PDB file of C-alpha atoms in Angstrom:
ATOM      1  CA  MET A  29       3.684  -5.626  39.072  1.00  0.00           C
ATOM      2  CA  PRO A  30       1.304  -5.302  41.625  1.00  0.00           C
ATOM      3  CA  LYS A  31      -1.226  -8.726  40.858  1.00  0.00           C
ATOM      4  CA  LYS A  32      -4.191  -6.255  39.966  1.00  0.00           C
ATOM      5  CA  ARG A  33      -2.276  -4.090  37.886  1.00  0.00           C
ATOM      6  CA  THR A  34      -0.703  -7.054  35.401  1.00  0.00           C
ATOM      7  CA  TYR A  35      -4.504  -8.651  35.853  1.00  0.00           C
ATOM      8  CA  TRP A  36      -5.715  -5.756  34.254  1.00  0.00           C
ATOM      9  CA  LEU A  37      -3.346  -4.930  31.453  1.00  0.00           C
ATOM     10  CA  VAL A  38      -3.861  -8.642  30.443  1.00  0.00           C
ATOM     11  CA  LEU A  39      -7.796  -7.631  30.123  1.00  0.00           C
ATOM     12  CA  THR A  40      -7.069  -4.921  28.686  1.00  0.00           C
ATOM     13  CA  ALA A  41      -4.930  -6.540  25.926  1.00  0.00           C
ATOM     14  CA  VAL A  42      -7.388  -9.545  25.167  1.00  0.00           C
ATOM     15  CA  ALA A  43     -10.250  -6.849  24.706  1.00  0.00           C
ATOM     16  CA  VAL A  44      -7.778  -4.983  22.138  1.00  0.00           C
ATOM     17  CA  ALA A  45      -6.981  -8.292  20.300  1.00  0.00           C
ATOM     18  CA  VAL A  46     -10.426  -9.111  20.661  1.00  0.00           C
ATOM     19  CA  CYS A  47     -11.874  -6.071  19.384  1.00  0.00           C
ATOM     20  CA  SER A  48      -9.313  -5.869  16.633  1.00  0.00           C
ATOM     21  CA  ALA A  49     -10.139  -9.172  15.740  1.00  0.00           C
ATOM     22  CA  LEU A  50     -13.545  -8.895  14.843  1.00  0.00           C
ATOM     23  CA  TYR A  51     -13.107  -5.158  13.238  1.00  0.00           C
ATOM     24  CA  HIS A  52     -10.751  -7.196  11.524  1.00  0.00           C
ATOM     25  CA  GLY A  53     -13.041  -9.710   9.549  1.00  0.00           C
ATOM     26  CA  VAL A  54     -15.397  -7.406   8.176  1.00  0.00           C
ATOM     27  CA  LEU A  55     -14.944  -6.761   4.574  1.00  0.00           C
ATOM     28  CA  GLU A  56     -15.126  -2.959   4.028  1.00  0.00           C
ATOM     29  CA  PRO A  57     -16.416  -2.151  -0.087  1.00  0.00           C
ATOM     30  CA  GLU A  58     -16.061   0.786  -1.301  1.00  0.00           C
ATOM     31  CA  THR A  59     -16.061   2.638  -4.764  1.00  0.00           C
ATOM     32  CA  TRP A  60     -13.831   5.123  -5.778  1.00  0.00           C
ATOM     33  CA  GLU A  61     -14.226   7.724  -9.158  1.00  0.00           C
ATOM     34  CA  VAL A  62     -11.533   8.000 -11.163  1.00  0.00           C
ATOM     35  CA  THR A  63     -11.895  10.777 -13.896  1.00  0.00           C
ATOM     36  CA  SER A  64      -9.654  11.360 -17.044  1.00  0.00           C
ATOM     37  CA  THR A  65      -9.967  13.186 -20.277  1.00  0.00           C
ATOM     38  CA  ARG A  66      -8.063  10.296 -21.811  1.00  0.00           C
ATOM     39  CA  LEU A  67     -10.548   7.545 -21.501  1.00  0.00           C
ATOM     40  CA  PRO A  68     -12.258   6.429 -24.443  1.00  0.00           C
ATOM     41  CA  ALA A  69     -16.602   7.152 -24.452  1.00  0.00           C
ATOM     42  CA  ALA A  70     -17.263   3.804 -24.342  1.00  0.00           C
ATOM     43  CA  PHE A  71     -14.907   2.851 -21.036  1.00  0.00           C
ATOM     44  CA  ASP A  72     -17.127   5.517 -18.857  1.00  0.00           C
ATOM     45  CA  GLY A  73     -18.199   3.614 -16.483  1.00  0.00           C
ATOM     46  CA  LEU A  74     -16.367   0.438 -16.275  1.00  0.00           C
ATOM     47  CA  ARG A  75     -15.851  -0.934 -13.168  1.00  0.00           C
ATOM     48  CA  ILE A  76     -12.702  -2.886 -11.479  1.00  0.00           C
ATOM     49  CA  THR A  77     -12.805  -4.097  -8.336  1.00  0.00           C
ATOM     50  CA  LEU A  78      -9.086  -4.870  -7.159  1.00  0.00           C
ATOM     51  CA  LEU A  79      -7.835  -7.598  -4.645  1.00  0.00           C
ATOM     52  CA  THR A  80      -4.667  -7.074  -3.087  1.00  0.00           C
ATOM     53  CA  ASP A  81      -2.483  -8.863   0.119  1.00  0.00           C
ATOM     54  CA  LEU A  82      -4.874 -11.718   0.215  1.00  0.00           C
ATOM     55  CA  HIS A  83      -2.105 -13.355   2.096  1.00  0.00           C
ATOM     56  CA  GLY A  84      -4.033 -16.733   1.748  1.00  0.00           C
ATOM     57  CA  LYS A  85      -6.559 -15.620   4.272  1.00  0.00           C
ATOM     58  CA  ALA A  86      -9.830 -17.420   4.277  1.00  0.00           C
ATOM     59  CA  TYR A  87     -13.373 -15.759   3.855  1.00  0.00           C
ATOM     60  CA  GLY A  88     -15.839 -18.452   4.551  1.00  0.00           C
ATOM     61  CA  PRO A  89     -15.917 -21.907   3.157  1.00  0.00           C
ATOM     62  CA  ASP A  90     -14.386 -22.152  -0.014  1.00  0.00           C
ATOM     63  CA  TYR A  91     -13.913 -17.966   0.271  1.00  0.00           C
ATOM     64  CA  ARG A  92     -17.058 -17.962  -0.378  1.00  0.00           C
ATOM     65  CA  ASP A  93     -17.859 -14.745   1.547  1.00  0.00           C
ATOM     66  CA  LEU A  94     -15.109 -12.950  -0.402  1.00  0.00           C
ATOM     67  CA  VAL A  95     -16.641 -13.879  -3.924  1.00  0.00           C
ATOM     68  CA  GLU A  96     -20.010 -13.076  -2.904  1.00  0.00           C
ATOM     69  CA  ALA A  97     -19.123  -9.406  -1.945  1.00  0.00           C
ATOM     70  CA  VAL A  98     -16.749  -9.574  -5.267  1.00  0.00           C
ATOM     71  CA  ALA A  99     -19.781 -10.243  -6.981  1.00  0.00           C
ATOM     72  CA  ASP A 100     -22.070  -7.793  -5.108  1.00  0.00           C
ATOM     73  CA  GLN A 101     -19.484  -4.884  -6.819  1.00  0.00           C
ATOM     74  CA  GLN A 102     -20.832  -6.075 -10.471  1.00  0.00           C
ATOM     75  CA  PRO A 103     -17.432  -5.775 -11.931  1.00  0.00           C
ATOM     76  CA  ASP A 104     -16.413  -5.449 -15.165  1.00  0.00           C
ATOM     77  CA  LEU A 105     -13.419  -6.942 -14.494  1.00  0.00           C
ATOM     78  CA  ILE A 106     -11.140  -7.859 -11.109  1.00  0.00           C
ATOM     79  CA  ALA A 107      -7.501  -6.985 -10.857  1.00  0.00           C
ATOM     80  CA  ILE A 108      -5.868  -8.968  -8.245  1.00  0.00           C
ATOM     81  CA  SER A 109      -2.174  -6.931  -7.789  1.00  0.00           C
ATOM     82  CA  GLY A 110      -0.110  -9.373  -5.684  1.00  0.00           C
ATOM     83  CA  ASP A 111       0.258 -11.199  -2.728  1.00  0.00           C
ATOM     84  CA  LEU A 112      -2.926 -13.658  -3.136  1.00  0.00           C
ATOM     85  CA  ALA A 113      -0.483 -16.449  -1.826  1.00  0.00           C
ATOM     86  CA  ASP A 114       2.556 -16.160   0.522  1.00  0.00           C
ATOM     87  CA  GLU A 115       5.183 -18.613   1.491  1.00  0.00           C
ATOM     88  CA  ARG A 116       2.595 -20.235   4.337  1.00  0.00           C
ATOM     89  CA  THR A 117      -0.206 -20.446   1.732  1.00  0.00           C
ATOM     90  CA  ASP A 118      -1.868 -23.836   0.933  1.00  0.00           C
ATOM     91  CA  ARG A 119      -2.436 -23.516  -3.213  1.00  0.00           C
ATOM     92  CA  THR A 120      -4.538 -26.203  -2.920  1.00  0.00           C
ATOM     93  CA  THR A 121      -7.140 -23.862  -1.155  1.00  0.00           C
ATOM     94  CA  LEU A 122      -6.918 -20.962  -3.948  1.00  0.00           C
ATOM     95  CA  PRO A 123      -9.020 -22.827  -6.932  1.00  0.00           C
ATOM     96  CA  PRO A 124     -12.396 -22.479  -5.293  1.00  0.00           C
ATOM     97  CA  LEU A 125     -11.384 -18.510  -4.957  1.00  0.00           C
ATOM     98  CA  LEU A 126     -10.379 -18.225  -8.701  1.00  0.00           C
ATOM     99  CA  THR A 127     -12.997 -19.990 -10.388  1.00  0.00           C
ATOM    100  CA  GLY A 128     -15.790 -18.270  -8.410  1.00  0.00           C
ATOM    101  CA  LEU A 129     -14.211 -14.753  -9.343  1.00  0.00           C
ATOM    102  CA  THR A 130     -13.720 -15.715 -12.976  1.00  0.00           C
ATOM    103  CA  ASN A 131     -17.413 -16.966 -13.337  1.00  0.00           C
ATOM    104  CA  ILE A 132     -18.132 -13.055 -12.118  1.00  0.00           C
ATOM    105  CA  ALA A 133     -15.753 -10.883 -14.602  1.00  0.00           C
ATOM    106  CA  PRO A 134     -12.616 -11.585 -16.440  1.00  0.00           C
ATOM    107  CA  THR A 135      -9.968 -11.674 -13.762  1.00  0.00           C
ATOM    108  CA  TYR A 136      -6.172 -10.329 -14.033  1.00  0.00           C
ATOM    109  CA  PHE A 137      -2.879 -11.012 -11.679  1.00  0.00           C
ATOM    110  CA  VAL A 138       0.441  -9.649 -11.098  1.00  0.00           C
ATOM    111  CA  THR A 139       2.746 -11.049  -8.642  1.00  0.00           C
ATOM    112  CA  GLY A 140       3.679  -9.334  -5.671  1.00  0.00           C
ATOM    113  CA  ASN A 141       6.725  -9.655  -3.312  1.00  0.00           C
ATOM    114  CA  HIS A 142       5.069 -12.790  -1.640  1.00  0.00           C
ATOM    115  CA  GLU A 143       4.204 -14.873  -4.406  1.00  0.00           C
ATOM    116  CA  TRP A 144       8.247 -14.877  -5.063  1.00  0.00           C
ATOM    117  CA  VAL A 145       8.763 -16.163  -1.477  1.00  0.00           C
ATOM    118  CA  ARG A 146       7.543 -19.679  -2.459  1.00  0.00           C
ATOM    119  CA  ASP A 147       9.553 -22.365  -3.977  1.00  0.00           C
ATOM    120  CA  ASP A 148       6.768 -23.093  -6.233  1.00  0.00           C
ATOM    121  CA  THR A 149       6.507 -19.865  -7.941  1.00  0.00           C
ATOM    122  CA  GLU A 150       6.121 -20.794 -11.520  1.00  0.00           C
ATOM    123  CA  ASP A 151       3.652 -24.067 -11.474  1.00  0.00           C
ATOM    124  CA  LEU A 152       1.291 -21.577  -9.032  1.00  0.00           C
ATOM    125  CA  LEU A 153       1.208 -19.324 -11.518  1.00  0.00           C
ATOM    126  CA  LYS A 154       0.560 -21.869 -14.309  1.00  0.00           C
ATOM    127  CA  GLU A 155      -2.177 -23.360 -12.094  1.00  0.00           C
ATOM    128  CA  PHE A 156      -3.802 -19.426 -12.269  1.00  0.00           C
ATOM    129  CA  ALA A 157      -3.654 -19.364 -15.648  1.00  0.00           C
ATOM    130  CA  ALA A 158      -5.089 -22.757 -16.414  1.00  0.00           C
ATOM    131  CA  LEU A 159      -8.067 -22.095 -13.580  1.00  0.00           C
ATOM    132  CA  GLY A 160      -8.773 -18.687 -16.546  1.00  0.00           C
ATOM    133  CA  VAL A 161      -6.888 -15.995 -14.984  1.00  0.00           C
ATOM    134  CA  THR A 162      -5.301 -14.128 -17.043  1.00  0.00           C
ATOM    135  CA  VAL A 163      -1.196 -13.799 -15.567  1.00  0.00           C
ATOM    136  CA  LEU A 164       0.131 -10.644 -17.093  1.00  0.00           C
ATOM    137  CA  ARG A 165       4.073 -11.221 -16.886  1.00  0.00           C
ATOM    138  CA  ASN A 166       5.271  -7.711 -17.648  1.00  0.00           C
ATOM    139  CA  ASP A 167       2.878  -7.393 -20.485  1.00  0.00           C
ATOM    140  CA  TYR A 168      -0.327  -6.531 -21.682  1.00  0.00           C
ATOM    141  CA  VAL A 169      -4.062  -7.152 -23.156  1.00  0.00           C
ATOM    142  CA  LEU A 170      -5.982  -4.498 -25.545  1.00  0.00           C
ATOM    143  CA  LEU A 171      -9.418  -4.189 -24.290  1.00  0.00           C
ATOM    144  CA  GLU A 172     -12.461  -2.887 -26.550  1.00  0.00           C
ATOM    145  CA  ARG A 173     -15.695  -1.715 -26.898  1.00  0.00           C
ATOM    146  CA  ASP A 174     -18.004  -0.500 -29.450  1.00  0.00           C
ATOM    147  CA  GLY A 175     -14.563  -0.250 -31.820  1.00  0.00           C
ATOM    148  CA  GLN A 176     -12.377   1.618 -29.041  1.00  0.00           C
ATOM    149  CA  THR A 177      -9.175   0.758 -27.246  1.00  0.00           C
ATOM    150  CA  ILE A 178      -7.613   1.034 -23.417  1.00  0.00           C
ATOM    151  CA  VAL A 179      -4.339  -0.997 -22.633  1.00  0.00           C
ATOM    152  CA  LEU A 180      -4.820  -3.052 -19.283  1.00  0.00           C
ATOM    153  CA  ALA A 181      -1.441  -3.794 -18.522  1.00  0.00           C
ATOM    154  CA  GLY A 182       0.874  -5.900 -15.583  1.00  0.00           C
ATOM    155  CA  ALA A 183       4.296  -5.966 -13.983  1.00  0.00           C
ATOM    156  CA  ASP A 184       5.631  -8.311 -11.877  1.00  0.00           C
ATOM    157  CA  ASP A 185       6.964  -7.414  -8.462  1.00  0.00           C
ATOM    158  CA  PRO A 186      10.535  -6.272  -8.132  1.00  0.00           C
ATOM    159  CA  ASN A 187      11.280  -9.685  -6.336  1.00  0.00           C
ATOM    160  CA  ALA A 188      11.045 -11.542  -9.287  1.00  0.00           C
ATOM    161  CA  TYR A 189      14.041 -12.600 -11.981  1.00  0.00           C
ATOM    162  CA  ARG A 190      16.428  -9.631 -12.305  1.00  0.00           C
ATOM    163  CA  ASP A 191      16.529  -9.490 -15.864  1.00  0.00           C
ATOM    164  CA  MET A 192      12.933  -8.850 -16.358  1.00  0.00           C
ATOM    165  CA  ASP A 193      11.522  -6.174 -17.873  1.00  0.00           C
ATOM    166  CA  THR A 194      11.152  -3.215 -15.856  1.00  0.00           C
ATOM    167  CA  PRO A 195       7.727  -1.069 -15.530  1.00  0.00           C
ATOM    168  CA  ALA A 196       9.260   2.094 -17.846  1.00  0.00           C
ATOM    169  CA  ASP A 197      10.277  -1.278 -20.690  1.00  0.00           C
ATOM    170  CA  LEU A 198       7.069  -2.243 -20.361  1.00  0.00           C
ATOM    171  CA  LEU A 199       5.036   1.178 -20.611  1.00  0.00           C
ATOM    172  CA  THR A 200       7.828   1.842 -23.476  1.00  0.00           C
ATOM    173  CA  ARG A 201       6.971  -1.241 -25.388  1.00  0.00           C
ATOM    174  CA  ILE A 202       3.092  -0.439 -25.410  1.00  0.00           C
ATOM    175  CA  ARG A 203       3.765   3.238 -26.687  1.00  0.00           C
ATOM    176  CA  ALA A 204       5.845   1.087 -29.675  1.00  0.00           C
ATOM    177  CA  GLU A 205       3.463  -1.223 -30.304  1.00  0.00           C
ATOM    178  CA  VAL A 206      -0.682   0.379 -29.300  1.00  0.00           C
ATOM    179  CA  PRO A 207      -0.697   3.174 -32.159  1.00  0.00           C
ATOM    180  CA  GLY A 208      -1.654   6.539 -30.754  1.00  0.00           C
ATOM    181  CA  ASP A 209      -1.302   7.404 -27.165  1.00  0.00           C
ATOM    182  CA  PRO A 210      -3.470   4.807 -25.426  1.00  0.00           C
ATOM    183  CA  TYR A 211      -5.002   4.996 -21.956  1.00  0.00           C
ATOM    184  CA  VAL A 212      -3.042   2.735 -19.957  1.00  0.00           C
ATOM    185  CA  ALA A 213      -4.497   0.915 -16.498  1.00  0.00           C
ATOM    186  CA  LEU A 214      -1.344  -0.995 -15.034  1.00  0.00           C
ATOM    187  CA  LEU A 215      -1.367  -3.940 -12.706  1.00  0.00           C
ATOM    188  CA  TYR A 216       1.767  -3.534  -9.746  1.00  0.00           C
ATOM    189  CA  HIS A 217       1.732  -4.349  -6.524  1.00  0.00           C
ATOM    190  CA  ARG A 218       3.639  -1.774  -4.880  1.00  0.00           C
ATOM    191  CA  ASN A 219       2.472   1.284  -3.648  1.00  0.00           C
ATOM    192  CA  ASN A 220       5.350   3.380  -2.144  1.00  0.00           C
ATOM    193  CA  SER A 221       5.944   3.983  -6.373  1.00  0.00           C
ATOM    194  CA  LEU A 222       4.324   7.413  -6.854  1.00  0.00           C
ATOM    195  CA  SER A 223       7.739   8.880  -7.770  1.00  0.00           C
ATOM    196  CA  LEU A 224       8.293   6.473 -10.307  1.00  0.00           C
ATOM    197  CA  TRP A 225       4.768   7.350 -12.118  1.00  0.00           C
ATOM    198  CA  SER A 226       5.602  11.044 -12.472  1.00  0.00           C
ATOM    199  CA  SER A 227       7.844  10.216 -15.295  1.00  0.00           C
ATOM    200  CA  LEU A 228       6.425   7.342 -16.929  1.00  0.00           C
ATOM    201  CA  GLN A 229       2.756   8.277 -16.605  1.00  0.00           C
ATOM    202  CA  PRO A 230       0.342   5.244 -17.605  1.00  0.00           C
ATOM    203  CA  ASP A 231      -3.320   6.478 -17.040  1.00  0.00           C
ATOM    204  CA  LEU A 232      -4.012   4.622 -13.637  1.00  0.00           C
ATOM    205  CA  VAL A 233      -1.758   2.207 -11.541  1.00  0.00           C
ATOM    206  CA  LEU A 234      -4.029  -0.547  -9.564  1.00  0.00           C
ATOM    207  CA  ALA A 235      -1.674  -0.998  -6.264  1.00  0.00           C
ATOM    208  CA  GLY A 236      -2.006  -2.619  -2.840  1.00  0.00           C
ATOM    209  CA  HIS A 237       1.612  -3.432  -0.677  1.00  0.00           C
ATOM    210  CA  GLY A 238       1.150  -1.328   2.068  1.00  0.00           C
ATOM    211  CA  HIS A 239      -1.415  -2.923   3.925  1.00  0.00           C
ATOM    212  CA  GLY A 240      -3.491   0.596   4.790  1.00  0.00           C
ATOM    213  CA  GLY A 241      -0.391   1.224   7.368  1.00  0.00           C
ATOM    214  CA  VAL A 242      -1.109  -2.191   9.234  1.00  0.00           C
ATOM    215  CA  ILE A 243      -2.109  -0.522  12.268  1.00  0.00           C
ATOM    216  CA  ARG A 244      -4.515   2.339  12.022  1.00  0.00           C
ATOM    217  CA  LEU A 245      -5.677   5.045  14.326  1.00  0.00           C
ATOM    218  CA  PRO A 246      -8.786   7.097  14.150  1.00  0.00           C
ATOM    219  CA  LEU A 247      -8.270  10.478  12.396  1.00  0.00           C
ATOM    220  CA  VAL A 248      -4.389   9.657  11.883  1.00  0.00           C
ATOM    221  CA  GLY A 249      -4.819   6.855   9.361  1.00  0.00           C
ATOM    222  CA  GLY A 250      -1.841   4.598   9.027  1.00  0.00           C
ATOM    223  CA  LEU A 251       0.479   4.235  12.160  1.00  0.00           C
ATOM    224  CA  LEU A 252       2.969   1.603  10.820  1.00  0.00           C
ATOM    225  CA  GLY A 253       4.121   0.618   7.300  1.00  0.00           C
ATOM    226  CA  VAL A 254       5.087  -2.944   6.130  1.00  0.00           C
ATOM    227  CA  ASP A 255       8.925  -2.078   6.367  1.00  0.00           C
ATOM    228  CA  ARG A 256       8.378  -0.422   9.943  1.00  0.00           C
ATOM    229  CA  GLN A 257       8.356   2.607   8.933  1.00  0.00           C
ATOM    230  CA  LEU A 258       5.887   5.409  10.951  1.00  0.00           C
ATOM    231  CA  PHE A 259       3.376   6.997   9.408  1.00  0.00           C
ATOM    232  CA  PRO A 260       3.758   5.397   6.113  1.00  0.00           C
ATOM    233  CA  LYS A 261       2.667   7.417   2.787  1.00  0.00           C
ATOM    234  CA  ASP A 262       0.673   6.408  -0.021  1.00  0.00           C
ATOM    235  CA  CYS A 263      -0.892   3.452   1.585  1.00  0.00           C
ATOM    236  CA  GLU A 264      -4.560   3.678   1.050  1.00  0.00           C
ATOM    237  CA  GLY A 265      -6.827   5.961  -1.228  1.00  0.00           C
ATOM    238  CA  LEU A 266      -6.171   7.367  -4.620  1.00  0.00           C
ATOM    239  CA  TYR A 267      -3.063   9.758  -5.029  1.00  0.00           C
ATOM    240  CA  THR A 268      -2.154  11.453  -8.214  1.00  0.00           C
ATOM    241  CA  THR A 269       1.072  12.809 -10.223  1.00  0.00           C
ATOM    242  CA  GLY A 270       0.580  14.403 -13.471  1.00  0.00           C
ATOM    243  CA  ARG A 271      -1.659  12.195 -15.390  1.00  0.00           C
ATOM    244  CA  THR A 272      -1.450   9.270 -13.381  1.00  0.00           C
ATOM    245  CA  THR A 273      -3.919   8.601 -10.295  1.00  0.00           C
ATOM    246  CA  LEU A 274      -2.151   5.748  -8.070  1.00  0.00           C
ATOM    247  CA  ALA A 275      -5.457   3.644  -6.656  1.00  0.00           C
ATOM    248  CA  VAL A 276      -4.149   1.883  -3.379  1.00  0.00           C
ATOM    249  CA  SER A 277      -6.051  -0.795  -1.458  1.00  0.00           C
ATOM    250  CA  ARG A 278      -5.283  -1.596   2.256  1.00  0.00           C
ATOM    251  CA  GLY A 279      -5.924  -5.207   1.176  1.00  0.00           C
ATOM    252  CA  LEU A 280      -7.629  -8.113   2.729  1.00  0.00           C
ATOM    253  CA  GLY A 281      -5.199 -10.276   4.857  1.00  0.00           C
ATOM    254  CA  GLY A 282      -1.598 -10.294   6.717  1.00  0.00           C
ATOM    255  CA  VAL A 283      -1.234  -8.693   9.935  1.00  0.00           C
ATOM    256  CA  ARG A 284      -4.039  -6.049  10.674  1.00  0.00           C
ATOM    257  CA  LEU A 285      -4.789  -4.083  13.839  1.00  0.00           C
ATOM    258  CA  PHE A 286      -8.203  -1.934  13.854  1.00  0.00           C
ATOM    259  CA  ASN A 287      -7.414  -1.798   9.716  1.00  0.00           C
ATOM    260  CA  ARG A 288     -10.363  -3.648   7.942  1.00  0.00           C
ATOM    261  CA  PRO A 289     -10.188  -5.661   4.860  1.00  0.00           C
ATOM    262  CA  HIS A 290     -10.599  -3.744   1.835  1.00  0.00           C
ATOM    263  CA  LEU A 291     -12.412  -3.925  -1.203  1.00  0.00           C
ATOM    264  CA  PRO A 292     -12.406  -0.930  -3.117  1.00  0.00           C
ATOM    265  CA  THR A 293     -14.412  -0.750  -6.931  1.00  0.00           C
ATOM    266  CA  ILE A 294     -12.388   1.799  -8.997  1.00  0.00           C
ATOM    267  CA  VAL A 295     -15.071   3.247 -11.390  1.00  0.00           C
ATOM    268  CA  LEU A 296     -13.457   4.635 -14.389  1.00  0.00           C
ATOM    269  CA  LYS A 297     -15.362   8.231 -15.813  1.00  0.00           C
ATOM    270  CA  ARG A 298     -14.586  10.138 -18.764  1.00  0.00           C
ATOM    271  CA  ALA A 299     -13.939  14.083 -18.055  1.00  0.00           C
ATOM    272  CA  GLN A 300     -14.858  16.341 -21.137  1.00  0.00           C
ATOM    273  CA  PRO A 301     -11.556  17.835 -22.458  1.00  0.00           C
TER     274      PRO A 301
END
């Protein structure tokens, strides 16, 4: 190959890498409204800020920039849907982030696939809990406002133990234990799960995993999925099946190209029956 052509190819590759890195470094907050006739009136306007797929990526000293960006969203609660720490993350760097988040609003966490690649998963989750994060391990909590209740549930990633409860087990238990037919918001790492919810029918699922398609192109969206599939489905935005809305964030870390780190806030709205 002529030297001149090689020079221009290298220069172009460097320019693309620099532009992508600059683009990648800018957090993109976004607000989504999710409307349901099943939402109790007391929860109309509830704000849930969704963090996912951080993979240990730092945003300023002690994650200061990320904590400030979350605070700017004025969340009523913070949902972390997995891959906060991957196998390369130094867990001693995470306490300032989690302390900062819990000082803003109640913070809830479910595991992603990468937490289960680590060899200290149980210790990691105990540390999260000690820092004030509610770790949902195929379990749920009741959120109450003005005498009304919704369910916030969380299911472990399938990379966890083989004999653990499934999302179906969890939702069946909720419906057996919570009177009536409660509004259920579920934290679950995987975005490629829309077909699962068509039968289980939680009201809202908060997910990540898809990284927005990793590589994104204007007018096209996600080009390459985390499983190396082309034009991956359901990797960013809101998707509906039956009464379920699946809210998928592009995430905050990991390998990305022309794909800004994403910080969506879901605002629950009550629709008239």
